[in-house]
Amino acid sequence: MHGLVATPIGAPVVYKSATLTSAVIPVPRINGLGVATVFAVIGDDSKPWIQVLLPTRPNGATGWVQRSKVRITATDVQLVVDLSRRLLTVNRANHAVMKARVAIGSVTNPTPTGATYITELLDTGKPNGAYGPFAFGLALHSNTLTEFEGGNGQVAIHGTNSPTLIGQRVSHGCVRLNNADVLRLVSLKLALGTPVFIY
């Protein structure tokens, strides 16, 4: 099983339906964190129009891009976050290559569920800070917060400076890992667009 990633050639042009006369959905070429936008492909890439999952609100929003306007790459890696078990699993070619306990969103600000993908990998510059050394941004946003600490409520998988809280429902919606585990995740060299399934 593999996922397909669509990287725009130039500025992304996303349509509401698979026709040039359809309305255009505004999606920036560079996101708010300074990273070039990528999309996860829904279905296959064999036709002139490709349906893609968008990194914008609302969660699960989709659009259409012309096949000729994107570069398609494939990944055999996927991340699965089981909220009830507080467990993140990384599968490569359908084999688990990493498992780690996580902390998840609180009852008030639960971690959103569904299919999403990695939009960026950020070096926080503060390995002992609240987000640990690295954060993987997701094409997913909180359903309860429209902004958080100046951001737009985007959900991420990141480290923590409170490892004793791993396994609990304590975050604002993000998925927290021990810093050693987030470093393991970084070492896997996950491609932007890698699928993530949260349930």
Coordinates of N, CA and C in Angstrom, one line a residue:
M1 N 0.8 -1.2 0.0 CA 0.0 0.0 0.0 C 0.9 1.2 0.0
H2 N 0.5 2.2 -0.8 CA 1.3 3.4 -0.9 C 0.4 4.7 -1.0
G3 N 1.0 5.8 -0.6 CA 0.3 7.1 -0.8 C 0.9 7.9 -1.9
L4 N 0.2 8.7 -2.5 CA 0.7 9.6 -3.6 C 0.7 11.0 -3.1
V5 N 1.7 11.7 -3.4 CA 1.9 13.1 -3.0 C 2.0 14.0 -4.3
A6 N 1.2 15.1 -4.3 CA 1.3 16.0 -5.5 C 2.0 17.3 -5.0
T7 N 3.1 17.6 -5.7 CA 3.8 18.8 -5.4 C 3.6 19.8 -6.6
P8 N 3.0 20.9 -6.3 CA 2.7 21.9 -7.4 C 4.0 22.3 -8.2
I9 N 3.8 22.4 -9.5 CA 4.9 23.0 -10.3 C 4.6 24.5 -10.4
G10 N 5.2 25.3 -9.6 CA 4.9 26.7 -9.6 C 3.8 26.9 -8.5
A11 N 3.1 28.0 -8.7 CA 2.0 28.3 -7.7 C 0.9 27.3 -7.9
P12 N 0.3 26.7 -6.8 CA -0.8 25.8 -6.9 C -2.1 26.4 -7.4
V13 N -2.7 25.8 -8.3 CA -4.1 26.2 -8.8 C -5.0 25.1 -8.5
V14 N -5.9 25.3 -7.5 CA -6.8 24.2 -7.1 C -8.3 24.6 -7.4
Y15 N -9.0 23.7 -8.0 CA -10.4 24.0 -8.4 C -11.4 23.2 -7.6
K16 N -12.6 23.8 -7.5 CA -13.6 23.1 -6.7 C -14.1 21.8 -7.4
S17 N -14.0 21.8 -8.7 CA -14.4 20.6 -9.4 C -13.4 20.4 -10.6
A18 N -13.5 19.3 -11.3 CA -12.5 18.9 -12.3 C -12.8 19.6 -13.6
T19 N -12.8 20.9 -13.6 CA -13.0 21.7 -14.8 C -12.4 23.1 -14.7
L20 N -11.9 23.6 -15.8 CA -11.3 24.9 -15.7 C -12.3 26.1 -15.5
T21 N -13.5 25.8 -15.7 CA -14.5 26.8 -15.4 C -15.0 26.8 -14.0
S22 N -14.5 25.9 -13.2 CA -14.9 25.8 -11.8 C -14.2 27.0 -11.0
A23 N -14.8 27.3 -9.8 CA -14.2 28.3 -8.9 C -12.8 27.8 -8.4
V24 N -11.9 28.7 -8.3 CA -10.6 28.4 -7.8 C -10.5 28.5 -6.3
I25 N -9.9 27.6 -5.6 CA -9.8 27.6 -4.2 C -8.4 28.2 -3.8
P26 N -8.4 29.3 -3.1 CA -7.1 29.9 -2.8 C -6.2 29.0 -1.9
V27 N -5.0 28.6 -2.4 CA -4.1 27.9 -1.6 C -2.7 28.5 -1.8
P28 N -2.0 28.9 -0.8 CA -0.7 29.6 -1.0 C 0.4 28.6 -1.5
R29 N 1.3 29.2 -2.3 CA 2.5 28.4 -2.7 C 3.4 28.0 -1.5
I30 N 3.5 29.0 -0.6 CA 4.3 28.8 0.6 C 3.4 29.0 1.8
N31 N 3.4 28.0 2.7 CA 2.4 28.1 3.8 C 2.9 29.1 4.9
G32 N 2.2 29.3 5.9 CA 2.5 30.3 6.9 C 3.8 30.0 7.7
L33 N 4.3 28.8 7.6 CA 5.5 28.4 8.2 C 6.7 28.4 7.3
G34 N 6.5 28.9 6.1 CA 7.6 29.1 5.1 C 7.9 27.8 4.3
V35 N 7.0 26.8 4.3 CA 7.3 25.6 3.6 C 6.4 25.5 2.3
A36 N 6.9 25.0 1.2 CA 6.1 24.9 0.0 C 5.0 23.9 0.2
T37 N 3.8 24.3 -0.3 CA 2.6 23.5 -0.2 C 2.7 22.2 -1.0
V38 N 2.3 21.1 -0.4 CA 2.1 19.8 -1.0 C 0.7 19.3 -0.7
F39 N 0.2 18.4 -1.5 CA -1.1 17.8 -1.4 C -1.0 16.3 -1.3
A40 N -1.9 15.6 -0.6 CA -2.1 14.2 -0.6 C -3.1 13.9 -1.7
V41 N -2.8 12.9 -2.5 CA -3.7 12.5 -3.6 C -4.8 11.6 -3.1
I42 N -6.0 11.8 -3.5 CA -7.1 10.9 -3.2 C -7.4 10.1 -4.5
G43 N -7.3 8.8 -4.4 CA -7.5 7.9 -5.6 C -6.2 7.8 -6.3
D44 N -6.2 7.7 -7.7 CA -5.0 7.5 -8.4 C -4.7 8.8 -9.2
D45 N -3.6 8.7 -9.9 CA -3.1 9.9 -10.7 C -3.1 9.6 -12.2
S46 N -4.0 8.8 -12.7 CA -3.9 8.3 -14.1 C -4.7 9.2 -15.0
K47 N -5.5 10.1 -14.5 CA -6.3 10.9 -15.3 C -5.9 12.4 -15.4
P48 N -6.4 13.2 -16.3 CA -6.0 14.6 -16.4 C -6.2 15.4 -15.2
W49 N -7.2 15.1 -14.4 CA -7.6 15.8 -13.2 C -7.4 14.9 -12.0
I50 N -6.8 15.4 -10.9 CA -6.5 14.6 -9.7 C -7.2 15.3 -8.5
Q51 N -7.9 14.5 -7.7 CA -8.5 15.0 -6.5 C -7.5 15.0 -5.4
V52 N -7.4 16.1 -4.6 CA -6.4 16.2 -3.6 C -7.0 16.6 -2.3
L53 N -6.4 16.2 -1.2 CA -6.7 16.6 0.2 C -6.0 17.9 0.4
L54 N -6.7 18.9 0.9 CA -6.1 20.2 1.1 C -5.6 20.4 2.6
P55 N -4.6 21.3 2.7 CA -4.1 21.6 4.1 C -4.8 22.7 4.8
T56 N -5.9 23.1 4.3 CA -6.7 24.2 4.8 C -7.9 23.8 5.6
R57 N -8.5 24.7 6.3 CA -9.8 24.4 6.9 C -10.9 24.4 5.8
P58 N -12.0 23.7 6.0 CA -12.2 22.7 7.1 C -11.4 21.4 7.0
N59 N -11.3 20.7 8.0 CA -10.6 19.4 7.9 C -11.3 18.5 6.9
G60 N -10.5 17.8 6.1 CA -11.1 16.9 5.1 C -11.4 17.6 3.8
A61 N -11.2 18.9 3.7 CA -11.5 19.7 2.5 C -10.7 19.1 1.3
T62 N -11.3 19.1 0.1 CA -10.7 18.5 -1.1 C -10.8 19.5 -2.2
G63 N -10.0 19.3 -3.2 CA -10.1 20.1 -4.4 C -9.5 19.3 -5.6
W64 N -9.4 19.9 -6.7 CA -8.9 19.3 -7.9 C -7.8 20.0 -8.6
V65 N -6.8 19.3 -9.0 CA -5.7 20.0 -9.7 C -5.4 19.3 -11.0
Q66 N -4.9 20.0 -12.0 CA -4.5 19.4 -13.3 C -3.3 18.5 -13.1
R67 N -3.3 17.3 -13.6 CA -2.2 16.4 -13.5 C -0.9 17.0 -14.1
S68 N -1.1 17.8 -15.1 CA 0.1 18.4 -15.8 C 0.8 19.5 -14.9
K69 N 0.1 19.9 -13.9 CA 0.6 21.0 -13.1 C 1.2 20.6 -11.8
V70 N 1.3 19.3 -11.6 CA 1.9 18.8 -10.3 C 2.9 17.7 -10.6
R71 N 3.8 17.5 -9.7 CA 4.8 16.4 -9.8 C 4.3 15.3 -8.8
I72 N 4.1 14.1 -9.2 CA 3.6 13.0 -8.4 C 4.8 12.2 -7.9
T73 N 4.8 11.9 -6.5 CA 5.7 11.0 -5.9 C 4.9 10.0 -5.1
A74 N 5.6 8.9 -4.8 CA 4.9 7.9 -4.0 C 5.7 7.6 -2.7
T75 N 4.9 7.3 -1.6 CA 5.5 6.9 -0.4 C 4.9 5.6 0.1
D76 N 5.7 4.7 0.7 CA 5.1 3.4 1.2 C 5.0 3.5 2.7
V77 N 5.1 4.7 3.2 CA 5.0 4.9 4.7 C 3.7 5.6 5.1
Q78 N 3.2 5.2 6.2 CA 2.0 5.9 6.7 C 2.1 5.8 8.3
L79 N 1.5 6.9 8.9 CA 1.5 7.0 10.3 C 0.0 6.7 10.8
V80 N -0.1 6.0 11.8 CA -1.5 5.7 12.4 C -1.4 6.1 13.9
V81 N -2.4 6.9 14.3 CA -2.5 7.3 15.7 C -3.8 6.8 16.2
D82 N -3.7 5.9 17.2 CA -4.8 5.2 17.8 C -5.0 6.0 19.1
L83 N -6.1 6.9 19.1 CA -6.3 7.7 20.3 C -6.7 6.9 21.5
S84 N -7.5 5.9 21.4 CA -7.9 5.1 22.5 C -6.7 4.4 23.2
R85 N -5.8 4.0 22.4 CA -4.6 3.3 22.9 C -3.4 4.2 23.2
R86 N -3.6 5.5 22.8 CA -2.5 6.5 23.0 C -1.2 5.9 22.3
L87 N -1.4 5.5 21.1 CA -0.3 4.8 20.4 C -0.1 5.4 19.0
L88 N 1.1 5.7 18.6 CA 1.5 6.1 17.3 C 2.3 4.9 16.7
T89 N 1.9 4.5 15.5 CA 2.5 3.4 14.7 C 3.0 3.9 13.4
V90 N 4.2 3.7 13.0 CA 4.7 4.0 11.7 C 4.8 2.7 10.9
N91 N 4.1 2.6 9.8 CA 4.2 1.5 8.9 C 4.9 1.8 7.6
R92 N 5.8 0.9 7.3 CA 6.5 1.0 6.0 C 6.3 -0.3 5.2
A93 N 5.6 -0.2 4.0 CA 5.3 -1.4 3.3 C 4.5 -2.3 4.1
N94 N 3.5 -1.8 4.9 CA 2.6 -2.6 5.7 C 3.3 -3.3 6.9
H95 N 4.5 -2.9 7.2 CA 5.2 -3.5 8.4 C 5.5 -2.4 9.4
A96 N 5.2 -2.6 10.6 CA 5.4 -1.6 11.6 C 6.9 -1.4 11.8
V97 N 7.4 -0.2 11.7 CA 8.9 0.1 11.9 C 9.1 0.9 13.2
M98 N 8.0 1.4 13.7 CA 8.1 2.2 15.0 C 6.8 2.2 15.7
K99 N 6.8 2.1 17.0 CA 5.6 2.3 17.8 C 6.0 3.2 19.0
A100 N 5.1 4.1 19.4 CA 5.5 5.0 20.5 C 4.2 5.4 21.2
R101 N 4.3 5.5 22.5 CA 3.2 6.1 23.3 C 3.1 7.6 23.1
V102 N 1.9 8.1 23.1 CA 1.7 9.5 22.9 C 0.7 10.1 23.9
A103 N 0.8 11.4 24.0 CA -0.3 12.2 24.7 C -1.1 12.8 23.6
I104 N -2.4 13.0 23.9 CA -3.4 13.5 22.9 C -4.2 14.6 23.5
G105 N -5.1 15.1 22.7 CA -5.9 16.3 23.1 C -6.8 16.0 24.3
S106 N -7.0 17.1 25.0 CA -7.9 17.0 26.2 C -9.3 16.8 25.8
V107 N -10.2 16.5 26.8 CA -11.6 16.4 26.6 C -12.1 17.7 26.0
T108 N -11.6 18.8 26.5 CA -12.1 20.2 26.0 C -11.6 20.5 24.6
N109 N -10.4 20.1 24.3 CA -9.7 20.3 23.0 C -9.2 19.0 22.4
P110 N -10.1 18.1 21.9 CA -9.7 16.8 21.5 C -8.9 16.8 20.2
T111 N -8.1 15.8 20.0 CA -7.3 15.7 18.8 C -8.3 15.3 17.7
P112 N -8.3 16.1 16.6 CA -9.3 15.7 15.5 C -8.9 14.4 14.9
T113 N -9.9 13.7 14.3 CA -9.7 12.4 13.7 C -9.9 12.5 12.2
G114 N -9.4 11.5 11.5 CA -9.6 11.4 10.1 C -8.3 11.2 9.4
A115 N -8.3 11.3 8.1 CA -7.1 11.1 7.2 C -6.5 12.5 7.0
T116 N -5.2 12.6 7.1 CA -4.5 13.8 6.9 C -3.1 13.5 6.4
Y117 N -2.2 14.4 6.4 CA -0.8 14.2 5.9 C 0.1 15.2 6.5
I118 N 1.4 14.9 6.4 CA 2.5 15.8 6.9 C 2.7 16.9 6.0
T119 N 2.6 18.1 6.5 CA 2.8 19.3 5.7 C 4.2 20.0 5.9
E120 N 4.8 19.7 7.0 CA 6.2 20.3 7.2 C 6.8 19.6 8.4
L121 N 8.1 19.7 8.4 CA 8.9 19.3 9.5 C 9.7 20.5 10.0
L122 N 9.5 20.9 11.3 CA 10.1 22.1 11.8 C 11.0 21.8 12.9
D123 N 12.2 22.3 12.8 CA 13.2 22.3 13.9 C 12.8 23.5 14.8
T124 N 12.4 23.2 16.0 CA 11.8 24.2 16.9 C 12.9 25.1 17.4
G125 N 14.2 24.7 17.4 CA 15.3 25.5 17.9 C 15.3 25.5 19.4
K126 N 14.4 24.8 20.0 CA 14.3 24.8 21.5 C 14.1 23.3 21.9
P127 N 15.1 22.5 21.9 CA 14.9 21.1 22.2 C 14.4 20.8 23.6
N128 N 14.5 21.7 24.5 CA 14.0 21.5 25.8 C 12.7 22.3 26.1
G129 N 12.1 22.8 25.0 CA 10.9 23.6 25.1 C 9.7 22.8 25.1
A130 N 8.5 23.4 25.1 CA 7.2 22.7 25.2 C 7.0 21.8 24.0
Y131 N 7.6 22.1 22.8 CA 7.3 21.3 21.7 C 8.4 20.3 21.3
G132 N 9.4 20.2 22.2 CA 10.5 19.4 22.0 C 11.4 19.8 20.8
P133 N 12.3 19.0 20.3 CA 13.2 19.4 19.3 C 12.6 19.6 17.9
F134 N 11.6 18.8 17.6 CA 11.0 18.9 16.3 C 9.4 18.8 16.3
A135 N 8.8 19.3 15.3 CA 7.4 19.2 15.2 C 7.0 18.9 13.7
F136 N 6.2 17.9 13.5 CA 5.6 17.6 12.2 C 4.3 18.2 12.1
G137 N 4.2 19.3 11.3 CA 2.9 19.9 11.0 C 2.0 19.0 10.2
L138 N 0.7 19.0 10.5 CA -0.3 18.2 9.8 C -1.3 19.1 9.0
A139 N -1.9 18.5 8.0 CA -3.0 19.2 7.3 C -4.3 19.0 8.0
L140 N -4.3 19.5 9.3 CA -5.4 19.2 10.2 C -5.4 20.4 11.2
H141 N -6.6 20.8 11.6 CA -6.8 21.9 12.5 C -7.7 21.5 13.6
S142 N -7.5 22.2 14.7 CA -8.4 22.0 15.9 C -9.8 22.3 15.5
N143 N -10.8 21.5 16.0 CA -12.2 21.8 15.8 C -12.7 22.7 16.9
T144 N -11.9 23.0 17.9 CA -12.3 23.8 19.0 C -11.5 25.2 19.2
L145 N -10.4 25.2 18.6 CA -9.5 26.4 18.6 C -9.3 27.0 17.3
T146 N -9.6 28.3 17.1 CA -9.3 28.9 15.8 C -7.9 29.5 15.7
E147 N -7.3 29.6 16.9 CA -5.9 30.0 16.9 C -5.2 29.5 18.2
F148 N -3.9 29.4 18.2 CA -3.2 29.0 19.4 C -1.8 29.6 19.3
E149 N -1.5 30.4 20.3 CA -0.1 31.0 20.4 C 0.3 31.7 19.1
G150 N -0.7 32.4 18.5 CA -0.4 33.1 17.2 C -0.6 32.3 16.0
G151 N -0.7 31.0 16.1 CA -1.0 30.2 14.9 C -2.4 30.0 14.6
N152 N -2.8 29.2 13.6 CA -4.2 29.1 13.2 C -4.8 27.8 13.7
G153 N -4.3 27.3 14.8 CA -4.9 26.1 15.4 C -4.5 24.8 14.7
Q154 N -3.4 24.8 13.9 CA -2.9 23.7 13.2 C -2.5 22.6 14.2
V155 N -2.8 21.4 13.9 CA -2.4 20.2 14.7 C -1.0 19.7 14.3
A156 N -0.2 19.2 15.2 CA 1.1 18.7 14.9 C 1.4 17.5 15.7
I157 N 2.4 16.8 15.3 CA 3.0 15.7 16.1 C 4.4 16.2 16.5
H158 N 4.6 16.4 17.9 CA 5.8 17.0 18.3 C 6.3 16.4 19.6
G159 N 7.5 16.8 20.0 CA 8.0 16.4 21.3 C 7.4 17.1 22.5
T160 N 8.0 17.0 23.6 CA 7.5 17.6 24.8 C 8.5 17.8 25.9
N161 N 8.3 18.8 26.8 CA 9.2 18.9 27.9 C 8.5 18.4 29.2
S162 N 7.4 17.7 29.0 CA 6.7 17.1 30.1 C 6.4 15.6 29.8
P163 N 7.5 14.8 29.8 CA 7.3 13.4 29.4 C 6.5 12.6 30.3
T164 N 6.3 13.0 31.5 CA 5.5 12.2 32.5 C 4.0 12.3 32.1
L165 N 3.6 13.2 31.2 CA 2.2 13.3 30.7 C 1.9 12.4 29.5
I166 N 2.9 11.8 28.9 CA 2.7 10.9 27.8 C 1.7 9.8 28.2
G167 N 0.7 9.5 27.4 CA -0.3 8.5 27.7 C -1.6 9.2 28.2
Q168 N -1.5 10.5 28.4 CA -2.7 11.2 28.9 C -3.4 12.1 27.9
R169 N -4.6 12.6 28.3 CA -5.3 13.5 27.4 C -5.1 14.9 28.0
V170 N -4.0 15.6 27.5 CA -3.6 16.8 28.1 C -3.3 17.9 27.1
S171 N -3.2 17.7 25.8 CA -2.8 18.7 24.9 C -3.9 19.5 24.4
H172 N -3.6 20.5 23.6 CA -4.7 21.3 22.9 C -5.1 20.7 21.6
G173 N -4.8 19.5 21.4 CA -5.2 18.8 20.2 C -4.0 18.1 19.5
C174 N -2.8 18.6 19.8 CA -1.6 18.0 19.1 C -1.3 16.6 19.7
V175 N -0.5 15.8 19.0 CA 0.0 14.5 19.4 C 1.4 14.7 19.9
R176 N 1.6 14.4 21.2 CA 2.9 14.6 21.8 C 3.7 13.3 22.0
L177 N 5.0 13.3 21.6 CA 5.8 12.2 21.8 C 6.9 12.5 22.8
N178 N 7.5 11.5 23.4 CA 8.8 11.7 24.1 C 9.8 12.3 23.1
N179 N 10.7 13.1 23.6 CA 11.7 13.7 22.7 C 12.5 12.6 22.0
A180 N 12.9 11.5 22.7 CA 13.6 10.5 22.0 C 12.8 9.8 20.9
D181 N 11.5 9.7 21.1 CA 10.7 9.2 20.0 C 10.5 10.1 18.8
V182 N 10.4 11.4 19.1 CA 10.3 12.3 18.0 C 11.6 12.3 17.2
L183 N 12.7 12.2 17.9 CA 14.0 12.1 17.1 C 14.0 10.8 16.3
R184 N 13.5 9.7 16.8 CA 13.4 8.5 16.0 C 12.5 8.7 14.8
L185 N 11.4 9.4 15.0 CA 10.5 9.7 13.8 C 11.2 10.6 12.8
V186 N 12.0 11.5 13.2 CA 12.8 12.4 12.3 C 13.8 11.5 11.5
S187 N 14.4 10.5 12.2 CA 15.4 9.7 11.6 C 14.8 8.8 10.4
L188 N 13.5 8.7 10.4 CA 12.9 7.9 9.3 C 12.8 8.7 8.0
K189 N 13.1 10.0 8.1 CA 13.1 10.8 6.9 C 11.8 10.8 6.1
L190 N 10.8 11.0 6.8 CA 9.4 11.0 6.3 C 9.3 12.1 5.2
A191 N 8.7 11.8 4.1 CA 8.5 12.8 3.1 C 7.3 13.7 3.4
L192 N 7.3 14.9 3.0 CA 6.1 15.8 3.1 C 5.0 15.1 2.3
G193 N 3.8 15.1 2.8 CA 2.7 14.4 2.1 C 2.5 13.0 2.6
T194 N 3.4 12.5 3.5 CA 3.2 11.2 4.1 C 1.8 11.1 4.8
P195 N 1.0 10.1 4.5 CA -0.3 10.0 5.0 C -0.3 9.7 6.6
V196 N -1.3 10.3 7.2 CA -1.5 10.1 8.7 C -2.9 9.8 8.9
F197 N -3.2 8.8 9.6 CA -4.6 8.4 10.0 C -4.8 8.5 11.5
I198 N -5.7 9.2 11.9 CA -6.0 9.4 13.3 C -7.4 8.9 13.6
Y199 N -7.5 8.0 14.6 CA -8.9 7.5 14.9 C -9.0 7.2 16.4

